[in-house]
Tab-separated table of C-alpha atoms and ligand atoms in Angstrom:
chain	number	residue	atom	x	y	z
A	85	UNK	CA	122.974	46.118	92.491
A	86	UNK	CA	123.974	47.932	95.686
A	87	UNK	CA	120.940	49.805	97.423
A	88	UNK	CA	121.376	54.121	97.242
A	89	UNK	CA	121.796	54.838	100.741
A	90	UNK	CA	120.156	58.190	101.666
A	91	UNK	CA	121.984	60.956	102.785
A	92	UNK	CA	121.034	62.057	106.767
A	93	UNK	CA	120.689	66.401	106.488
A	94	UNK	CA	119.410	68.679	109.523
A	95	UNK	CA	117.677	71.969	108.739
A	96	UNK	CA	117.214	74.389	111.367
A	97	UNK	CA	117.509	71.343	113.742
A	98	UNK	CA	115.203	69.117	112.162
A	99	UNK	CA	116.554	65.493	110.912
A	100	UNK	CA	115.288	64.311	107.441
A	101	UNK	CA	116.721	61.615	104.783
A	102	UNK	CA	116.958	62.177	101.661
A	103	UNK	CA	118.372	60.861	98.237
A	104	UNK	CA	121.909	62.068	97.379
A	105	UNK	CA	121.792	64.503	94.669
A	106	UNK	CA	118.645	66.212	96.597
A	107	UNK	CA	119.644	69.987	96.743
A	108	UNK	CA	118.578	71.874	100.502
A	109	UNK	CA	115.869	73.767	99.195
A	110	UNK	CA	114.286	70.582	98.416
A	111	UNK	CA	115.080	68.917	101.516
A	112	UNK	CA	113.670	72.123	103.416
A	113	UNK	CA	110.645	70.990	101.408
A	114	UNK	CA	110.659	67.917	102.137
A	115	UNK	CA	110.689	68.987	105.966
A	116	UNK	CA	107.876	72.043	104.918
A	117	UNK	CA	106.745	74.749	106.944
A	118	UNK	CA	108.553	78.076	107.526
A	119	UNK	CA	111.871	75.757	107.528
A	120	UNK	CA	111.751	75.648	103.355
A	121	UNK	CA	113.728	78.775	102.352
A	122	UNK	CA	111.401	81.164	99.973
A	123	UNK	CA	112.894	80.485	96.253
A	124	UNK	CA	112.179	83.569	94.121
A	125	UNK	CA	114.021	82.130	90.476
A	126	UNK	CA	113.380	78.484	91.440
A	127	UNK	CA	110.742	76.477	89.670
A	128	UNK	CA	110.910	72.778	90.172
A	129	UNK	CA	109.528	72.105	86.959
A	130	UNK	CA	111.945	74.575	85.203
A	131	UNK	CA	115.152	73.145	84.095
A	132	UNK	CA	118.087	74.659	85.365
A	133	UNK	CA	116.162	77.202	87.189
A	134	UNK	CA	117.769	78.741	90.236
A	135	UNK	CA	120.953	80.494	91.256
A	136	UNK	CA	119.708	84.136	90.126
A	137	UNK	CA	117.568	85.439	92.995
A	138	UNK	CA	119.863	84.202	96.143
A	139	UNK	CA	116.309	84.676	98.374
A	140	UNK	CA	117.218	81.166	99.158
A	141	UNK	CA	120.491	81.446	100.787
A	142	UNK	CA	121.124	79.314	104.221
A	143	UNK	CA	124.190	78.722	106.465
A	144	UNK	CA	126.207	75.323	106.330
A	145	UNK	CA	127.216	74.897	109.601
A	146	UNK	CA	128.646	71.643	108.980
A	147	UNK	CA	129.513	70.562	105.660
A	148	UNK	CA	129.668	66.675	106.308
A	149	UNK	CA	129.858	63.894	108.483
A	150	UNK	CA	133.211	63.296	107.174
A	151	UNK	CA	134.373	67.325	106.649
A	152	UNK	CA	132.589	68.514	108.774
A	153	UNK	CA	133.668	72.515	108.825
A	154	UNK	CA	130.918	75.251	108.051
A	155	UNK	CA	131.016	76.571	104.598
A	156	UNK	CA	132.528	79.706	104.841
A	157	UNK	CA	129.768	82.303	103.228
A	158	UNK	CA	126.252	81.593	102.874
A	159	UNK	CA	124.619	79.622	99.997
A	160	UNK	CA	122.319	78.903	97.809
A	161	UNK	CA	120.289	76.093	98.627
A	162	UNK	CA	118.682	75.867	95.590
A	163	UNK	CA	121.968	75.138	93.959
A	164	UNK	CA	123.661	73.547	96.595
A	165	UNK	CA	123.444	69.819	97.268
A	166	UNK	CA	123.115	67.732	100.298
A	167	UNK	CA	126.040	65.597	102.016
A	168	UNK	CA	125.419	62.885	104.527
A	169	UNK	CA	125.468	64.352	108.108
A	170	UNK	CA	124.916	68.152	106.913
A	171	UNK	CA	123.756	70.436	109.343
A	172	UNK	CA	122.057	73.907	108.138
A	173	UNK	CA	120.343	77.044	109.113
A	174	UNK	CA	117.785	78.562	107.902
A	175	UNK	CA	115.280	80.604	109.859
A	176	UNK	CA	117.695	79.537	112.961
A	177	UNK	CA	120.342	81.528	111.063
A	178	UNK	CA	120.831	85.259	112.005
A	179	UNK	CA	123.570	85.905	109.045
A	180	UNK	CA	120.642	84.030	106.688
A	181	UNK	CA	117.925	86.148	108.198
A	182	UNK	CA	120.185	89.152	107.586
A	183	UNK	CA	121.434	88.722	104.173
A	184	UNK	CA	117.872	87.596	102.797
A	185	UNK	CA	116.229	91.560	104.197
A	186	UNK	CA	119.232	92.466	102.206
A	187	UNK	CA	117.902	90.578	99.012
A	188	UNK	CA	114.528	91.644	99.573
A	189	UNK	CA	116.066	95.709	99.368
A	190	UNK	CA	117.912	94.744	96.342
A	191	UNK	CA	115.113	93.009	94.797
A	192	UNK	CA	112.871	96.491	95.285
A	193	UNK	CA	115.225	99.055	95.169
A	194	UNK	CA	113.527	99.163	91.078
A	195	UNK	CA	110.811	97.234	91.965
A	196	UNK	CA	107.994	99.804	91.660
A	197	UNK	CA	105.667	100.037	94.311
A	198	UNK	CA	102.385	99.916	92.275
A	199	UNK	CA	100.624	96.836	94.225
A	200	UNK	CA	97.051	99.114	94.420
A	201	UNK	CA	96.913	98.705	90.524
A	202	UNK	CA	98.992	95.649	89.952
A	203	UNK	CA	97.024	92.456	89.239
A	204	UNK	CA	99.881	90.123	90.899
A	205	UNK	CA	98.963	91.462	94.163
A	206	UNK	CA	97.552	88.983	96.469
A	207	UNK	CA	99.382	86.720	95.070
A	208	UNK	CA	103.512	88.070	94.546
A	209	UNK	CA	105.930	86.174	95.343
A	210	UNK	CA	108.038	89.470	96.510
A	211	UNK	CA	105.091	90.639	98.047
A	212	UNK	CA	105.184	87.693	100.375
A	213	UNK	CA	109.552	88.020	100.502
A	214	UNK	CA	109.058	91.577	101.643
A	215	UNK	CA	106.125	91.286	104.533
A	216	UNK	CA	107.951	88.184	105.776
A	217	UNK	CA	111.880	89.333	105.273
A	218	UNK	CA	111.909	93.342	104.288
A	219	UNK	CA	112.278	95.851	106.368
A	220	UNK	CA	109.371	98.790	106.098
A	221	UNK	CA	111.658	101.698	104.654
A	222	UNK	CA	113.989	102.418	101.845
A	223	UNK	CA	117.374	103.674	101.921
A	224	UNK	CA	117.196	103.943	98.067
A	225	UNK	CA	117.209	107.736	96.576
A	226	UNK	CA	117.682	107.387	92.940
A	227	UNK	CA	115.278	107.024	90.274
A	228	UNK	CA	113.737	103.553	89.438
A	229	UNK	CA	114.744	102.212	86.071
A	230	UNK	CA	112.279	102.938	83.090
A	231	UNK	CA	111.833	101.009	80.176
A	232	UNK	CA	109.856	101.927	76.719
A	233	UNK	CA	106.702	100.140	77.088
A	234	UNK	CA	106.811	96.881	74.212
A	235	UNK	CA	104.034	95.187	73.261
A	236	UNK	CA	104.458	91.342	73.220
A	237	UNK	CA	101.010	89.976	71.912
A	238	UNK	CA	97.501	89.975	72.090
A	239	UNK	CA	97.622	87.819	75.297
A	240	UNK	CA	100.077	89.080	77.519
A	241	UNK	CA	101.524	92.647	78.988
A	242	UNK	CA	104.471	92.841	80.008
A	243	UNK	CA	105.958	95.518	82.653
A	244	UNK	CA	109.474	95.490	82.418
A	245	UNK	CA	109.642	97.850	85.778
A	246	UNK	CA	108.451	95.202	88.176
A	247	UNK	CA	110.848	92.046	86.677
A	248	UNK	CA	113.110	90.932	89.102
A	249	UNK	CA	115.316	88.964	86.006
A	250	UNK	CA	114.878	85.370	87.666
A	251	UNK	CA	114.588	83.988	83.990
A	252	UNK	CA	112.053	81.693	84.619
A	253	UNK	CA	109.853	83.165	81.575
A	254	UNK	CA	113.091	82.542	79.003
A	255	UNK	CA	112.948	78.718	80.268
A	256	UNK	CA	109.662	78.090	80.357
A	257	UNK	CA	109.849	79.619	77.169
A	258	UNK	CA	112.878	77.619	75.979
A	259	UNK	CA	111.626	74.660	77.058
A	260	UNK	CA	108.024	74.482	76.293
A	261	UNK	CA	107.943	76.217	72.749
A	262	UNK	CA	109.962	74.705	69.838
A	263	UNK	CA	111.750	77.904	69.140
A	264	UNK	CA	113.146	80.530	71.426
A	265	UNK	CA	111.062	84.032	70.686
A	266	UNK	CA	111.839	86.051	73.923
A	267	UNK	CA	114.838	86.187	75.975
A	268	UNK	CA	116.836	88.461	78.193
A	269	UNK	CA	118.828	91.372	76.051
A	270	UNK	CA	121.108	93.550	77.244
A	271	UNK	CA	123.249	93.368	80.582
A	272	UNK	CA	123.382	94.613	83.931
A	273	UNK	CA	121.232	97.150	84.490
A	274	UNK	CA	119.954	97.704	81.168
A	275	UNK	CA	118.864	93.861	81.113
A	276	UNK	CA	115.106	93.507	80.083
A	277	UNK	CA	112.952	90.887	78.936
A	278	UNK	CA	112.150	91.346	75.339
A	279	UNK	CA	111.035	89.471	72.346
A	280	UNK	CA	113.449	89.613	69.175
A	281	UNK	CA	112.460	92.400	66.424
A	282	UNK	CA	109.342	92.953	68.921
A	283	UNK	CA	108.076	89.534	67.570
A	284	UNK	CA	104.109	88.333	68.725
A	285	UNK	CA	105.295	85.315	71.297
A	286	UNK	CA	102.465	82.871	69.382
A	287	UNK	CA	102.600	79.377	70.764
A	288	UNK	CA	100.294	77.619	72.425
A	289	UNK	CA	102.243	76.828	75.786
A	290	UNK	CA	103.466	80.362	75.660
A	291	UNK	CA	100.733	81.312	78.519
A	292	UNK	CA	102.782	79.333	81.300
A	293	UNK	CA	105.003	82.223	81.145
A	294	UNK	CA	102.361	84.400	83.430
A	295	UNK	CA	101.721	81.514	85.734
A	296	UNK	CA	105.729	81.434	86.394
A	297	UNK	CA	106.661	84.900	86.642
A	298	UNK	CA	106.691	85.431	90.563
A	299	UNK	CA	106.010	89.285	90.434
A	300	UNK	CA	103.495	91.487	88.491
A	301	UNK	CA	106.012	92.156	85.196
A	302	UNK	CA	103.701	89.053	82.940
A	303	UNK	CA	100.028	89.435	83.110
A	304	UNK	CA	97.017	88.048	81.970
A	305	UNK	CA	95.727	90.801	79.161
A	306	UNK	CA	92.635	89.014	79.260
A	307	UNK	CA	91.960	89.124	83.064
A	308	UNK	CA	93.736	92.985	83.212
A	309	UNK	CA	91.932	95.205	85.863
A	310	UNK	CA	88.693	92.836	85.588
A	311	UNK	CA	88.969	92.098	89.454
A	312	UNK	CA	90.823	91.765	92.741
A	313	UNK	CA	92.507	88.177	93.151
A	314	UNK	CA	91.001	88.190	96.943
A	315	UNK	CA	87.191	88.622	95.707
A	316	UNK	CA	87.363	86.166	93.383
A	317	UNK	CA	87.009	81.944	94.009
A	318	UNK	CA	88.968	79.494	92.546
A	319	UNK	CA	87.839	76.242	91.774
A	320	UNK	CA	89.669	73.329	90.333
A	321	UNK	CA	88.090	72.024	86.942
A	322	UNK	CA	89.055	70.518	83.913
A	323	UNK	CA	87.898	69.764	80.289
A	324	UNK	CA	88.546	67.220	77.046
A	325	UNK	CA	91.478	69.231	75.336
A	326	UNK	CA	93.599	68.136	72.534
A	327	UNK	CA	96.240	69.752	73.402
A	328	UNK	CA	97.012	69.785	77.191
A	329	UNK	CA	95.336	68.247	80.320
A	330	UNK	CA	92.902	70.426	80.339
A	331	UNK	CA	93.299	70.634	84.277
A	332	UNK	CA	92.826	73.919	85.521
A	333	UNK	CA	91.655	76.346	88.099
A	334	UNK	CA	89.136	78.338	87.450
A	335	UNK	CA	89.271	82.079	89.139
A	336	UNK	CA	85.126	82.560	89.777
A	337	UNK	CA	83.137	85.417	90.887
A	338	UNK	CA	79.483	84.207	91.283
A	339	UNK	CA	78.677	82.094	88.046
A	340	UNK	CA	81.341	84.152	86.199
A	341	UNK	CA	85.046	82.857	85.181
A	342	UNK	CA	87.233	85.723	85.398
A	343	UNK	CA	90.391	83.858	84.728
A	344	UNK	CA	91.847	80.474	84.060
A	345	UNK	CA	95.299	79.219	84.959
A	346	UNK	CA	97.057	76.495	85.672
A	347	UNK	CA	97.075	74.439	89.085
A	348	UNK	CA	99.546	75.277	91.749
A	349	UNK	CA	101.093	73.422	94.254
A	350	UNK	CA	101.685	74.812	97.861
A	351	UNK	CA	105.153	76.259	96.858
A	352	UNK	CA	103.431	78.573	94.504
A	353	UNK	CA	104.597	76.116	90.984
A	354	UNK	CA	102.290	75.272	88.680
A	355	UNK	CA	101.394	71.415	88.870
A	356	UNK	CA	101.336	70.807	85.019
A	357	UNK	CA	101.171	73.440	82.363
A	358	UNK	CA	98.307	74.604	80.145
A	359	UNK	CA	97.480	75.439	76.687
A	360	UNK	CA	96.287	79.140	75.603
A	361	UNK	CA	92.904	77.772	74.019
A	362	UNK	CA	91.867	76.859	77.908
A	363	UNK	CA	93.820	79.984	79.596
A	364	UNK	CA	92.287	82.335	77.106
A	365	UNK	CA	89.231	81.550	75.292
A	366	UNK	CA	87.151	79.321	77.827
A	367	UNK	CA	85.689	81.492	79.839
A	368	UNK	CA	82.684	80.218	80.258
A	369	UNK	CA	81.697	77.774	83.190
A	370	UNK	CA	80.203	75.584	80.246
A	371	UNK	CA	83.643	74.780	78.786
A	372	UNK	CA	84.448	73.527	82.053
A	373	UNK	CA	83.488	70.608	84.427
A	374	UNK	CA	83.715	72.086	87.917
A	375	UNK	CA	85.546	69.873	90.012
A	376	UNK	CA	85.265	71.793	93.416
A	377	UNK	CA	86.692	74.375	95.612
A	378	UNK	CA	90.615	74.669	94.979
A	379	UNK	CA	92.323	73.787	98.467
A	380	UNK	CA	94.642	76.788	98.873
A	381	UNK	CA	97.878	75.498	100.345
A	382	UNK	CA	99.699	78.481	101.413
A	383	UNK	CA	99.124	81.295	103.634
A	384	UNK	CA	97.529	83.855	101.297
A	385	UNK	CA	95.121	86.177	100.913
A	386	UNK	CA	93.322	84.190	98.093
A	387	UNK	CA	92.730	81.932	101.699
A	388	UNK	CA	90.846	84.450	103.370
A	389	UNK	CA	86.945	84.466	104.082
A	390	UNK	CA	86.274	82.374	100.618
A	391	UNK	CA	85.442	79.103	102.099
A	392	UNK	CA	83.478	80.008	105.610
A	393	UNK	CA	81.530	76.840	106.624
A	394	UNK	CA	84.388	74.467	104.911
A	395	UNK	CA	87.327	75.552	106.580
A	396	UNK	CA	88.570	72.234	104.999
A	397	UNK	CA	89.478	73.441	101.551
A	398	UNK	CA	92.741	76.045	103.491
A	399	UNK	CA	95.262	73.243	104.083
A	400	UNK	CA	97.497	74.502	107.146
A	401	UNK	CA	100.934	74.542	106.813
A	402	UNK	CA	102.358	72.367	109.253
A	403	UNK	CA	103.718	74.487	112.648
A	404	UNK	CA	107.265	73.468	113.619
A	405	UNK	CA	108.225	75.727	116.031
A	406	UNK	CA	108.634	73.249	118.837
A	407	UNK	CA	110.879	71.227	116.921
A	408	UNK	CA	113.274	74.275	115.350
A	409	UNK	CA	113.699	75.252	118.569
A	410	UNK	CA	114.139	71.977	120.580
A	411	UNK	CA	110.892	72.726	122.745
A	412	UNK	CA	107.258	73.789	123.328
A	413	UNK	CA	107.210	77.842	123.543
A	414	UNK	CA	106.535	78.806	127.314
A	415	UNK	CA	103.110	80.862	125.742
A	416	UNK	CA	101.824	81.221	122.310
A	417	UNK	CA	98.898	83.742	123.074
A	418	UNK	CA	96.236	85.416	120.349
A	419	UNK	CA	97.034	88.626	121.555
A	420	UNK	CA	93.485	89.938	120.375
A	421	UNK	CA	91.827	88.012	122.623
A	422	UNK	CA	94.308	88.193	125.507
A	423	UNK	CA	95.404	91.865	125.643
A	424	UNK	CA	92.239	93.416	125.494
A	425	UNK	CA	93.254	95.886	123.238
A	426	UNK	CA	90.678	95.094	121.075
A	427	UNK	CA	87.960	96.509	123.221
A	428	UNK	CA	84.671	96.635	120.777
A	429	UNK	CA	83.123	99.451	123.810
A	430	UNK	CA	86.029	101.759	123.116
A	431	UNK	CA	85.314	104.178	120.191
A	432	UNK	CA	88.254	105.044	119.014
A	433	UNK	CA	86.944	108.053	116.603
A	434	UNK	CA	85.500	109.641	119.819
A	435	UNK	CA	88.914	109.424	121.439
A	436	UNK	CA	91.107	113.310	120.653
A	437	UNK	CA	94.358	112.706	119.304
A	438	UNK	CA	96.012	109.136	118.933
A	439	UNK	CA	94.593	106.468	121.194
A	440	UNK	CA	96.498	105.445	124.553
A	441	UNK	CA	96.877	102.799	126.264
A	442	UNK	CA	94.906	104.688	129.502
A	443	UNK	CA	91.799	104.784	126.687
A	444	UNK	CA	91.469	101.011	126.951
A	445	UNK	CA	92.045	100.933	130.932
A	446	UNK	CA	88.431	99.619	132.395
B	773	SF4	S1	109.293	88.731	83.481
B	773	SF4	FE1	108.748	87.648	85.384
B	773	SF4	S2	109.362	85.510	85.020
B	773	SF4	FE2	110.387	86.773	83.454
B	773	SF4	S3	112.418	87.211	84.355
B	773	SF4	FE3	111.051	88.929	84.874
B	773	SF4	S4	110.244	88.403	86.883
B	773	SF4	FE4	111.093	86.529	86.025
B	774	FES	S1	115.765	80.479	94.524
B	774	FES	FE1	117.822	80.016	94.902
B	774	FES	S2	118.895	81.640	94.022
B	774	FES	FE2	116.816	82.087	93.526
């Protein structure tokens, strides 16, 4: 039998191989970094997952080694599969760039802005999309859609306002539960996540959903308004369950388990899914064996001042500047500690009116 020969692809001008069939989010990924497109309906262990969002779009500059014009509009990498010799651009791409703030304004233009009192934030996907791709206002007048508030089970609340319909609740409810009990209804604007005859989702995979939903609209009912995600600590443990792995991370404050969910990789997907019993009822750090500090893969604020004195446990992402733009920036400065603006003898309450730069002169 003839040996697969890999397919050569450059992203943002960075060479990598990969097998053919591999789509270019995935070979972003493979490259990492700030090259790998942000993937809002994605979920690698979703099937057929993708296409909805278009956060992932790039630019196919060359389609082939043997065709090798651009593609004419944008596309989804997620859905969009390598050819040998492809050339693409991502955060080199000023259309991508441009059409991706545009997603992000779609995205929130019903997207409510309750972060203060929403337990996703720290760790929202679209609160990532918009500090890294949004813009800071809104051009949007109208009122925000409204839904009637539906219970879905003792478990889990659901807040139809903040889904952004990237349908990776109805798979992971489709394909880990042996019988479909939620789903999208209705179309277009009046689409909403719902469960038939406002039916109790009971299964005991049915938990996953919160750990996939990228945004605020599944929560944890048990973990609702108990704490911040930035105070608390996770820690990876596991335990002998008869139903799933029983490998989990634990979400800690002091001695006390908060929450429990599954273990995610450094794209933000959970590495293998969970059953309720551990998600809901072990909340005690005797159910669990405590494996250690979770290493937190991706810039976060779950990352920040949890593990002072083992720096170890934040995994950097790896810095590719130098090679996206074929060389070494001339200066990459902290401008704390260069400009001086932070000057700890200026007191800035004692300064009238707004402080100038003539208050920080020596
Ligand atoms: S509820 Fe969450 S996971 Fe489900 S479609 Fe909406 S945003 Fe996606
Ligand atoms: S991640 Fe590709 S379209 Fe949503």
């Amino acid at each position: 039998m003839s040996e697969v020969q890999n397919f050569k692809v450059t992203i943002d001008n960075i060479t990598v191989e990969v097998a053919p069939g591999t789509t270019i989010l995935n070979a972003a990924r493979a490259i990492g970094g700030e090259v790998a497109p942000p993937a809002m309906c994605y979920y690698s262990k979703l099937k057929d997952s993708g296409g909805k969002c278009r956060t992932c779009l790039v630019e196919v500059s060359k389609g082939s080694e043997k065709d090798p014009r651009p593609m004419p509009k944008l596309v989804a990498s997620c859905r969009t599969t390598v050819m040998d010799g492809m050339e693409v651009k991502n955060i080199t791409s000023e259309k991508a760039l441009d059409a991706r703030k545009g997603i992000v304004e779609m995205l929130l233009i019903n997207h409510p802005l309750d972060c203060p009192v929403c337990d996703q934030a720290g760790e929202c996907d679209l609160q990532n999309l918009s500090y890294e791709h949004g813009s800071e206002k809104t051009r949007y007048e109208f009122k925000r859609r409204t839904f009637e508030k539906e219970d879905i089970g003792p478990y889990i609340s659901l807040h139809m306002t903040r889904c952004i319909m990237c349908f990776r609740c109805v798979y992971a409810a489709d394909q880990l539960t042996d019988k479909r009990e939620h789903g999208i209804l209705e179309r277009g604007d009046h689409a909403q996540i719902s469960t038939m005859l406002s039916k109790s989702l009971d299964h005991d995979f049915i938990g996953n959903v919160i750990d996939v939903c990228p945004v605020g609209a599944l929560t944890d009912k048990t973990f609702r308004f108990k704490n911040r995600v930035w105070f608390t600590k996770p820690v990876d443990a596991h335990r002998d369950c008869p139903t799933c792995t029983g490998k989990v991370r634990l979400w800690m404050r002091g001695p006390e388990v908060f929450r429990v969910t599954a273990r995610k990789d450094k794209w933000g997907e959970v590495e293998e899914f969970i059953c309720n019993t551990c998600r809901f009822h072990k909340k005690e750090t005797k159910d669990w064996v405590i494996e250690g500090p979770s290493v937190v893969d991706r810039s976060s604020v779950i990352a920040q001042g949890h593990y002072q004195g083992n720096v170890g446990m934040v995994k950097e992402q790896p810095r590719l500047i130098d090679k996206v733009i074929g060389k070494a920036p001339k200066l990459l400065m902290d401008i704390h500690s260069i400009s001086d603006v932070n000057r700890p003898d200026v007191d800035l309450s004692q300064i009238e009116g707004p402080a100038h730069s003539d208050d920080f002169k020596g």
